Tab-separated table of C-alpha atoms and ligand atoms in Angstrom:
chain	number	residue	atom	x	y	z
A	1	UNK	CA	23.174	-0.364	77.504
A	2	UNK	CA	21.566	1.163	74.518
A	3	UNK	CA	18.227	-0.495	73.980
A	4	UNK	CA	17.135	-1.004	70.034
A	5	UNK	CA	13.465	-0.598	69.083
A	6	UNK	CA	11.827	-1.902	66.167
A	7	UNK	CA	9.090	0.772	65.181
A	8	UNK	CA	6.291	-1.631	66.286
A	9	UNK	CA	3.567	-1.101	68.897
A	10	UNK	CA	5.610	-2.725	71.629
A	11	UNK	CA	8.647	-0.708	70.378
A	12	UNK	CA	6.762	2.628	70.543
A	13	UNK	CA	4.999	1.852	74.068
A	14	UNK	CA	8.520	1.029	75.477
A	15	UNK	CA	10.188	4.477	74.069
A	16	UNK	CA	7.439	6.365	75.212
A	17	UNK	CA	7.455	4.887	78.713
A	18	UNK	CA	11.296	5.601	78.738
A	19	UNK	CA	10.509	8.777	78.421
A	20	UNK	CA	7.938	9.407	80.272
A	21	UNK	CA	10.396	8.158	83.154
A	22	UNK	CA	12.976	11.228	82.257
A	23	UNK	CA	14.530	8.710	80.234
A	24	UNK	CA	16.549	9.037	76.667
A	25	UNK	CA	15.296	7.648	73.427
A	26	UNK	CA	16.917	8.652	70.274
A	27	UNK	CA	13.598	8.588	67.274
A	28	UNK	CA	13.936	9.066	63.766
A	29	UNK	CA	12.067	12.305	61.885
A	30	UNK	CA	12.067	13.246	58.423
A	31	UNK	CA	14.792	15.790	59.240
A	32	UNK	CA	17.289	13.852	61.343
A	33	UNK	CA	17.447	11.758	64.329
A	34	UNK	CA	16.805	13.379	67.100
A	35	UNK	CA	17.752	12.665	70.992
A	36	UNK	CA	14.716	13.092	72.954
A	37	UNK	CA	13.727	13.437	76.328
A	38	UNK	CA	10.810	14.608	78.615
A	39	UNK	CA	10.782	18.727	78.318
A	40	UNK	CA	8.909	18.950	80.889
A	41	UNK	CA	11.803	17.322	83.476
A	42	UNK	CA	14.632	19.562	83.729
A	43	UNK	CA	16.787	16.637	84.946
A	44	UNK	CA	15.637	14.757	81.542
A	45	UNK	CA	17.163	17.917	79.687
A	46	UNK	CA	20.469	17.542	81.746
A	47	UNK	CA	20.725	14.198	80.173
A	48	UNK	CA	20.268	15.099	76.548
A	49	UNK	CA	23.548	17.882	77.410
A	50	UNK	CA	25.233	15.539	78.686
A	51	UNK	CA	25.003	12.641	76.302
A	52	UNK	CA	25.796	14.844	73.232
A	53	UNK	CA	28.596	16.467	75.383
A	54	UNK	CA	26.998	19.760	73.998
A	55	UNK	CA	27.611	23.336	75.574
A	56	UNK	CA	24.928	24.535	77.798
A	57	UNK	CA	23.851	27.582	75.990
A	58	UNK	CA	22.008	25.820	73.412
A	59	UNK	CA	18.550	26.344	73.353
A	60	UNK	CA	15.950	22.951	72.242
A	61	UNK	CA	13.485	22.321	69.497
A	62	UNK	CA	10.248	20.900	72.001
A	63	UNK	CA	8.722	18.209	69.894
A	64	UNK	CA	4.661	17.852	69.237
A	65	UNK	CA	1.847	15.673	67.439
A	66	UNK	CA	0.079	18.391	66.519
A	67	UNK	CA	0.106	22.105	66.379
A	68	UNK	CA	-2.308	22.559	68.960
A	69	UNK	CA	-0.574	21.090	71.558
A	70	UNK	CA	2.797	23.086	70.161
A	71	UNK	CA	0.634	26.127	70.419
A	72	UNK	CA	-0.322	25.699	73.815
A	73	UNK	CA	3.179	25.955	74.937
A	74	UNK	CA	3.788	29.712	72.824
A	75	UNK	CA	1.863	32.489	71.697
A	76	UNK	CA	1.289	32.115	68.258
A	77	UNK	CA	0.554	34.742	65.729
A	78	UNK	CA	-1.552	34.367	62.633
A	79	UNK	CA	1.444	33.821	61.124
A	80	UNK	CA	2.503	31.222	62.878
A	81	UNK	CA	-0.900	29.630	62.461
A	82	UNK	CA	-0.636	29.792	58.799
A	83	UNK	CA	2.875	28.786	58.709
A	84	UNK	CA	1.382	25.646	60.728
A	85	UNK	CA	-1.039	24.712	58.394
A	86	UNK	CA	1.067	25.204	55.300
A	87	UNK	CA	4.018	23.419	56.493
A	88	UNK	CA	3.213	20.775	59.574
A	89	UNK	CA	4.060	18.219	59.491
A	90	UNK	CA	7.288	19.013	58.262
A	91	UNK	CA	10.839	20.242	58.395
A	92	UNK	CA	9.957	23.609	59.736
A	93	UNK	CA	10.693	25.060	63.489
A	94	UNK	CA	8.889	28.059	65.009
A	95	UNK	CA	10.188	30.132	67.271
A	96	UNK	CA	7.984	31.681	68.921
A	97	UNK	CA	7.500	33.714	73.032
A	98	UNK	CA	7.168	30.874	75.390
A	99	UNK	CA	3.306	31.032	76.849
A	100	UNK	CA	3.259	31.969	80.617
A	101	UNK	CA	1.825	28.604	81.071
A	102	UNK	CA	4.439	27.005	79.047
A	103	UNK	CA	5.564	23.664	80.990
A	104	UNK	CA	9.022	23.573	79.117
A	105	UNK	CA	11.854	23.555	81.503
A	106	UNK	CA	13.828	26.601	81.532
A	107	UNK	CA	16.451	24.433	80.909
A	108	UNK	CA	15.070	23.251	77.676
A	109	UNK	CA	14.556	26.867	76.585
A	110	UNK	CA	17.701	27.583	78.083
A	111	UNK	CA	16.175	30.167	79.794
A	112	UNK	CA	14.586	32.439	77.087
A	113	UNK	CA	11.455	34.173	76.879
A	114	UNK	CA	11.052	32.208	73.119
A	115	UNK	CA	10.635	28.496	72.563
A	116	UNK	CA	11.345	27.053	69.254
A	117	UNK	CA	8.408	24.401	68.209
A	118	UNK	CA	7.829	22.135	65.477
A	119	UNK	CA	5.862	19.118	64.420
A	120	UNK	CA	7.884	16.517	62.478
A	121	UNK	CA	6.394	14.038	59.948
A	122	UNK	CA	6.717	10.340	60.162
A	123	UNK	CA	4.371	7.812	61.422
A	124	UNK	CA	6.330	6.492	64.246
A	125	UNK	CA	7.666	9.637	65.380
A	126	UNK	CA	3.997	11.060	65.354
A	127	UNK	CA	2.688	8.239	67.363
A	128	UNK	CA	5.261	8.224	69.915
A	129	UNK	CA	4.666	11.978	70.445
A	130	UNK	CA	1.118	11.378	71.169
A	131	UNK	CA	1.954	8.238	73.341
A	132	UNK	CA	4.111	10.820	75.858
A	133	UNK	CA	1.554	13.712	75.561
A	134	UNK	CA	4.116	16.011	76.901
A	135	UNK	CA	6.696	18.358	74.875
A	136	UNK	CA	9.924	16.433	73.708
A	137	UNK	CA	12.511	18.181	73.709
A	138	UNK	CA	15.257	16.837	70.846
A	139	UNK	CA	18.083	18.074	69.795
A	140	UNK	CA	19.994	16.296	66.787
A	141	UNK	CA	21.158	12.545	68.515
A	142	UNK	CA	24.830	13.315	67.264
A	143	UNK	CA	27.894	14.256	69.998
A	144	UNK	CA	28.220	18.040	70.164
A	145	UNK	CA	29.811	19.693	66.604
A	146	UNK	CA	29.594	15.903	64.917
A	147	UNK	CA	27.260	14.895	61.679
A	148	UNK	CA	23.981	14.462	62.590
A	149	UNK	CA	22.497	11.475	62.425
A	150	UNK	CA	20.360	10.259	59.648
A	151	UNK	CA	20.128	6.688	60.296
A	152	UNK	CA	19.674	4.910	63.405
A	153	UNK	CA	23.421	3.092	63.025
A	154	UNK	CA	24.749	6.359	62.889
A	155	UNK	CA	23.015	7.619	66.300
A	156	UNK	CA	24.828	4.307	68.034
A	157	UNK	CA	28.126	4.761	66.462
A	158	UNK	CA	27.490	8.442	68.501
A	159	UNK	CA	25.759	7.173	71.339
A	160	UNK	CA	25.793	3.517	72.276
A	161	UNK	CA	25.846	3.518	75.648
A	162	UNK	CA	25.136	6.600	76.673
A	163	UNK	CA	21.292	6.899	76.261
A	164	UNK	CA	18.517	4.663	76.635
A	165	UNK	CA	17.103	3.418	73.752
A	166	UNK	CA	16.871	4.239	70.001
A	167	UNK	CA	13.537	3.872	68.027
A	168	UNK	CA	14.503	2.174	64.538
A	169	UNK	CA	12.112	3.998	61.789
A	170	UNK	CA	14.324	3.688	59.465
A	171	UNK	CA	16.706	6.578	56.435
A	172	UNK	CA	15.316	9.967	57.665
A	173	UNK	CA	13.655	11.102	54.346
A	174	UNK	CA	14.463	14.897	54.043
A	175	UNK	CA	17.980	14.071	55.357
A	176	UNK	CA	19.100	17.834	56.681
A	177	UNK	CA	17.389	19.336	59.681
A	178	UNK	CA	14.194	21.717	59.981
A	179	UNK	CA	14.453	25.164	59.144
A	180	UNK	CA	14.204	27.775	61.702
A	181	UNK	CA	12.379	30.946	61.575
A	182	UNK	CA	12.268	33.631	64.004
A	183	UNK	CA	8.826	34.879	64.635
A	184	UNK	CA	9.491	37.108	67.726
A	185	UNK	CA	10.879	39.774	66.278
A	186	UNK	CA	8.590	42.927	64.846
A	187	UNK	CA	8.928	43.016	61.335
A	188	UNK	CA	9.723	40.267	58.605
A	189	UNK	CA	10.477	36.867	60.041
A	190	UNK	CA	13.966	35.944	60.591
A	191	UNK	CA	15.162	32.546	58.878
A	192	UNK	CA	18.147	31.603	62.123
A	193	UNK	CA	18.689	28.386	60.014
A	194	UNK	CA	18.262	27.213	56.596
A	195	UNK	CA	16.880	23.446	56.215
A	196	UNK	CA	14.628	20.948	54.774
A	197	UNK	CA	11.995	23.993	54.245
A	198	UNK	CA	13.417	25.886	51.659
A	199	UNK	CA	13.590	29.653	51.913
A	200	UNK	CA	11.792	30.269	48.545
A	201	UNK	CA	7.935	27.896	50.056
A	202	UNK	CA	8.045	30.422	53.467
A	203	UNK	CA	8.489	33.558	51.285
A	204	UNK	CA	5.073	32.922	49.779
A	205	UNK	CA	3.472	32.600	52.716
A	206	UNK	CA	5.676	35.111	54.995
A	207	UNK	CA	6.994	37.402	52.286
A	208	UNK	CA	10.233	38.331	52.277
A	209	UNK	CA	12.723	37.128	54.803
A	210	UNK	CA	15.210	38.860	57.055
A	211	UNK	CA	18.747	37.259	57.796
A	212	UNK	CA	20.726	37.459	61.319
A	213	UNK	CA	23.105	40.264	61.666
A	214	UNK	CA	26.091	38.667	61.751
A	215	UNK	CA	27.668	34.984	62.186
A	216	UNK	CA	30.481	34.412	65.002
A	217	UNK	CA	31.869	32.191	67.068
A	218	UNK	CA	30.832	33.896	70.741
A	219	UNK	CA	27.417	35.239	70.036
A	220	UNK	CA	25.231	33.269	67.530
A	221	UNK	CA	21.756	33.810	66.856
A	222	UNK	CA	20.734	30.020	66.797
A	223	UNK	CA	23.759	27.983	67.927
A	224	UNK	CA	23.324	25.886	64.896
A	225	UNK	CA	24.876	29.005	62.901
A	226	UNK	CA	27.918	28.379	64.823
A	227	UNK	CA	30.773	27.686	62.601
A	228	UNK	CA	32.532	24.294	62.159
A	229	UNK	CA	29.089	22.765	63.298
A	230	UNK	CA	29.165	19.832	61.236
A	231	UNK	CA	32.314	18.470	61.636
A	232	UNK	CA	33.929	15.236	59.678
A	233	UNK	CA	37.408	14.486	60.972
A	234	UNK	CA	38.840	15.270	57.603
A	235	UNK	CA	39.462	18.445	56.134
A	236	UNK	CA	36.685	19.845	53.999
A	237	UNK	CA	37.497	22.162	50.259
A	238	UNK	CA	34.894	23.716	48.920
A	239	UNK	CA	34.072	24.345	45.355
A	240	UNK	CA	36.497	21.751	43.867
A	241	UNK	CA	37.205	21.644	40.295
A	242	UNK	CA	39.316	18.961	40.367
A	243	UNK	CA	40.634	16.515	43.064
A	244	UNK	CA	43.471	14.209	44.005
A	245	UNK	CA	43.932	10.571	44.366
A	246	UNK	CA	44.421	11.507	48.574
A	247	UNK	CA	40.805	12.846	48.135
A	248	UNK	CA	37.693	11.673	48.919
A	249	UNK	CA	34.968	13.217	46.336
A	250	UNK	CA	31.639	14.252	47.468
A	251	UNK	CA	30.426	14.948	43.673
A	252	UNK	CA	26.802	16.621	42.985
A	253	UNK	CA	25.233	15.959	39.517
A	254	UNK	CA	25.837	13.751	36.105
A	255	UNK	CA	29.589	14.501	35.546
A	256	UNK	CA	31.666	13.670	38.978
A	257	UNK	CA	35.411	14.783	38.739
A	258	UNK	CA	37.697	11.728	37.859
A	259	UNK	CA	40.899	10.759	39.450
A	260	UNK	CA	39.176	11.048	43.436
A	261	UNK	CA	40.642	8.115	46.145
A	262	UNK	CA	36.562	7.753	46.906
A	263	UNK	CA	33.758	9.228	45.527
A	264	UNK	CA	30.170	9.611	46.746
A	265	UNK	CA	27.501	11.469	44.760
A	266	UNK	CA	25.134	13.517	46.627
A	267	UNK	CA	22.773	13.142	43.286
A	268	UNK	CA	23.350	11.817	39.745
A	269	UNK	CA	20.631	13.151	38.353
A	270	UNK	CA	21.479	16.761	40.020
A	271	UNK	CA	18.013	16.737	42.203
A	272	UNK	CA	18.958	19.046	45.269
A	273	UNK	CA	16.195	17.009	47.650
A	274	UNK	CA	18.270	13.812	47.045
A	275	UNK	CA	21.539	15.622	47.700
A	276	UNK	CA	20.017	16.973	51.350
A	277	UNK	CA	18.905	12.826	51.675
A	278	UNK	CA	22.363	11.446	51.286
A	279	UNK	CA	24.472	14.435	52.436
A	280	UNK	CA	25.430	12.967	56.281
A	281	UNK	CA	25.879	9.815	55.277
A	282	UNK	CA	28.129	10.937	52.315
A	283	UNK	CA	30.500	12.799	54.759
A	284	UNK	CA	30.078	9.984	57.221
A	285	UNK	CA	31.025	7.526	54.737
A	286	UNK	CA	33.985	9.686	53.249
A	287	UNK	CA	35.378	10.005	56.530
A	288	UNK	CA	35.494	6.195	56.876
A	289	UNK	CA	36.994	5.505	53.605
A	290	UNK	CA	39.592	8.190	54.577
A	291	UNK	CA	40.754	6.203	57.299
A	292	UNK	CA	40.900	3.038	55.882
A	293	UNK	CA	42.570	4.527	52.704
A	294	UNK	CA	44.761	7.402	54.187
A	295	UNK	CA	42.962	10.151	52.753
A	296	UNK	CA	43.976	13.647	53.544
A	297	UNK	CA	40.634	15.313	53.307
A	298	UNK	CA	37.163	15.736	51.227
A	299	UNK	CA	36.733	17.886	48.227
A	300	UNK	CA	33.068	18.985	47.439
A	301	UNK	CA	31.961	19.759	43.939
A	302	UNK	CA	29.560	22.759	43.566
A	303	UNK	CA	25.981	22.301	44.571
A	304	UNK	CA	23.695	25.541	43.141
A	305	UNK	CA	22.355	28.300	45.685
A	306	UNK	CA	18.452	27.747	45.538
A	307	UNK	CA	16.050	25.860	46.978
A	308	UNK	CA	17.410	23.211	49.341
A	309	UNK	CA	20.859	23.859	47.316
A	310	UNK	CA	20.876	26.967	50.151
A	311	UNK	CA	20.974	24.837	53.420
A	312	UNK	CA	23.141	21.740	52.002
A	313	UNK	CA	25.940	25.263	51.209
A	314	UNK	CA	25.240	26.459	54.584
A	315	UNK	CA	26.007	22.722	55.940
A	316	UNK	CA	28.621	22.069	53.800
A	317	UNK	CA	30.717	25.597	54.802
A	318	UNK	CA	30.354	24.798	58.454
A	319	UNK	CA	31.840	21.687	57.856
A	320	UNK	CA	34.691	23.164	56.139
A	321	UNK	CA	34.937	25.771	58.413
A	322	UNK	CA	38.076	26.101	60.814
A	323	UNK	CA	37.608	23.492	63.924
A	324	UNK	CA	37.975	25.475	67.244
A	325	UNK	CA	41.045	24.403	69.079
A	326	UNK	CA	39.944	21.416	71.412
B	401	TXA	O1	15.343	18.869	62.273
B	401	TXA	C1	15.586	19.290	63.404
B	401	TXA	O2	15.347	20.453	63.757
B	401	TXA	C2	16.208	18.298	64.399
B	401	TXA	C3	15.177	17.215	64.683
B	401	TXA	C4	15.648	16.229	65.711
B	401	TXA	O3	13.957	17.794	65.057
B	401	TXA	N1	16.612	18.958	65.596
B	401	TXA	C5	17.687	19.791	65.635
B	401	TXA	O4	17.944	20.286	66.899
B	401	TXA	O5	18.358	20.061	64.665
B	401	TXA	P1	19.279	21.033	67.259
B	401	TXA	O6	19.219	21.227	68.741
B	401	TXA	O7	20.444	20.323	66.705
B	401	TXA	O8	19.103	22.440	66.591
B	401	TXA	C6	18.128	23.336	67.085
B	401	TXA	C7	18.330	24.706	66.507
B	401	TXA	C8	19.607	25.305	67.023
B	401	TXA	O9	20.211	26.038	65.983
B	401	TXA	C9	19.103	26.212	68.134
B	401	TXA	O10	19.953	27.270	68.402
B	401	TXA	C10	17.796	26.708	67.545
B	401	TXA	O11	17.261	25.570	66.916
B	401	TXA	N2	16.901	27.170	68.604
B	401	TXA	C11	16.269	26.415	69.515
B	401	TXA	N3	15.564	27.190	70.361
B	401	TXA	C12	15.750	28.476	69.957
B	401	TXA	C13	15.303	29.744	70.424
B	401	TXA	N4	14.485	29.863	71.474
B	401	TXA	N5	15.723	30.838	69.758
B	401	TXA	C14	16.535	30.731	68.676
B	401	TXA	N6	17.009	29.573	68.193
B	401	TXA	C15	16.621	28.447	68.833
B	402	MG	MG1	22.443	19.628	65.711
C-alpha cells in the first residue's frame, strides 16, 4: 500500500517519520520526483534499488536543507562553496570526496571515495529535509531506464505498491533533473550531466567546463549518461521534419509539423525552460496516446543547442537511443 500525502504539516510529519524508520517516501523537487530514503541506513538504500529495479552500480544524489549540513558530509572547495551560494537551492548536484566523517552508507555512495550533494528548492521538500535531519538519499522515483517522474501520478503509475508513501507537492517546476558537476578532479570541473542548471550560469562562476571522455554502455562516468536512459515504449526519431499520421509529434516552438496522429508541444512560444517543464509528461503522454491509437513511434522536432536546449537534446537522444536487449 502506497500511502498519499497532501503537502500539509501532518503530511510532512508522517513522510518524515517514514523515513526516519528506513522507510520509502517518494517527494516532489523542482527537478523531478525523487524516491527517498534514510542515507544513513544501508538497508533503507537496498529499498530504493529495489523498488526502481535499478542496477546496483549506481551511485545516489544525498539530499539536504541546507549547504551546511551537505558540506558536512564532503570536503568542499571554495568552489564548491561559491557554486553553493550561487546556485542552492536549485537544480545543481556536487560531487564532491566524501568527508571521513561522512555518515552516508557506502551503499548510497556505492562505495566511492566522492558523494554527489545537492540542495533542492521547494517548500515542502525543504521542510521535510529538515524534519529528518539526516542525508536523503533520492534517486529519480521512476523504475530503472523509465521517464522520470514529474508529477506525483506519474511516480504511482511507477510505483504504487512498492514504496511507502508519496508526498503530493504538486508539477515539479524545472521539469528535467539537476545538473551534475564533477568537482574531484584537478583541473576544470567536469559537467557528468547536463540539467536544469544550464552549462552557460556555471561557466561564469567555474569557467570553462570539461566533458567526460567518452559515453558507453559498460563504463559510464555518471550512470545517468548511460544510453537509452529515458526510455518511452515507443520508438523515438530525432530531428523530424515532417511526420506521419502513425506518429505521435512532440513539436517545440510556434509552427508544429501538420499531419502527426498526436501532437504535444514542448513550448509554443519556443521558451526552452517550458520545454524542460513539460518534456516527461510529453513523452509520457505520447506513449499513452500511442497505445490507444496504434502509433508506431514519436517524432521530435528540433529543439536549439543552448541553454537548457543542451540537457532536453541530451534527454531526448537517450531516449531515442537503442534499448539494450531485455
Ligand atoms: O534532479 C535530480 O538530480 C533528481 C532529484 C530527485 O534530486 N535525482 C536524480 O537522481 O536524478 P538519479 O539517481 O536519477 O541520478 C543521479 C546522477 C546519476 O547520473 C549518478 O550517476 C550521478 O548522479 N552520481 C551520483 N553520485 C555520483 C558520484 N559519486 N560520482 C559521479 N556521479 C554520481
Ligand atoms: Mg534517474
Amino acid at each position: 500500500m502506497t500511502l498519499r500525502l497532501a503537502a500539509t504539516p501532518s503530511g510532512l510529519e508522517t513522510a518524515a517519520r517514514i523515513l526516519r524508520d528506513g522507510g520509502l517516501v517518494a517527494f516532489g523537487t523542482e527537478t523531478v520526483y525523487g524516491l527517498g530514503g534514510d542515507a544513513t541506513q544501508p538497508a533503507a538504500v537496498a529499498r530504493i534499488f529495489e523498488a526502481k529495479n535499478r542496477p546496483r552500480f549506481n551511485p545516489l544524489i544525498s539530499h539536504f536543507a541546507t549547504a551546511e549540513a551537505a558540506f558536512e558530509q564532503v570536503v568542499a572547495t571554495p568552489l564548491a562553496r561559491r557554486l553553493a551560494h550561487a546556485f542552492w537551492p536549485g537544480p545543481l548536484t556536487l560531487v564532491l570526496p566524501r568527508a571521513s566523517t561522512s555518515t552516508v552508507s557506502d551503499l548510497a555512495a556505492d562505495g566511492l571515495e566522492s558523494l554527489a550533494v545537492r540542495v533542492p528548492k521547494g517548500e515542502s521538500i525543504q521542510a521535510l529535509l529538515r524534519a529528518v535531519g539526516r542525508p536523503v538519499a533520492a534517486p529519480s522515483a521512476n523504475r530503472s531506464g523509465r521517464i522520470s517522474p514529474s508529477d506525483a501520478s506519474h511516480v504511482l503509475e511507477e510505483l504504487e505498491g512498492r514504496i511507502d508513501a508519496v508526498l503530493d507537492s504538486g508539477p515539479c517546476q524545472v521539469g528535467l533533473e539537476s545538473t551534475v558537476l564533477d568537482l574531484t578532479a584537478e583541473g576544470s570541473p567536469i559537467l557528468l550531466r547536463p540539467g536544469g542548471i544550464p552549462a552557460e550560469a556555471l561557466e561564469e562562476i567555474c569557467g570553462p567546463l570539461a566533458y567526460p571522455e567518452s559515453e558507453t554502455e559498460t563504463a559510464p562516468a555518471s550512470p545517468g549518461r548511460m544510453l537509452s536512459h529515458y526510455a518511452p515504449a515507443l520508438p523515438v526519431r530525432l530531428n523530424a521534419l515532417s511526420v506521419s499520421p502513425t506518429e505521435g509529434l512532440l513539436a517545440f516552438g510556434p509552427t508544429p509539423l501538420a499531419g502527426a496522429g498526436a501532437g504535444w508541444n514542448l513550448s509554443q512560444a519556443g521558451n526552452l525552460e517550458e520545454a524542460a517543464a513539460r518534456l516527461f509528461s510529453g513523452l509520457r503522454y505520447l506513449d499513452k496516446q500511442g497505445a490507444v491509437l496504434g502509433l508506431t513511434g514519436i517524432a521530435v522536432q528540433p529543439v536549439p543547442a543552448h541553454g537548457l536546449g543542451l540537457a532536453i537534446q541530451d534527454r531526448l537522444r537517450r531516449a531515442a537511443a537503442p534499448r539494450p536487449a531485455l
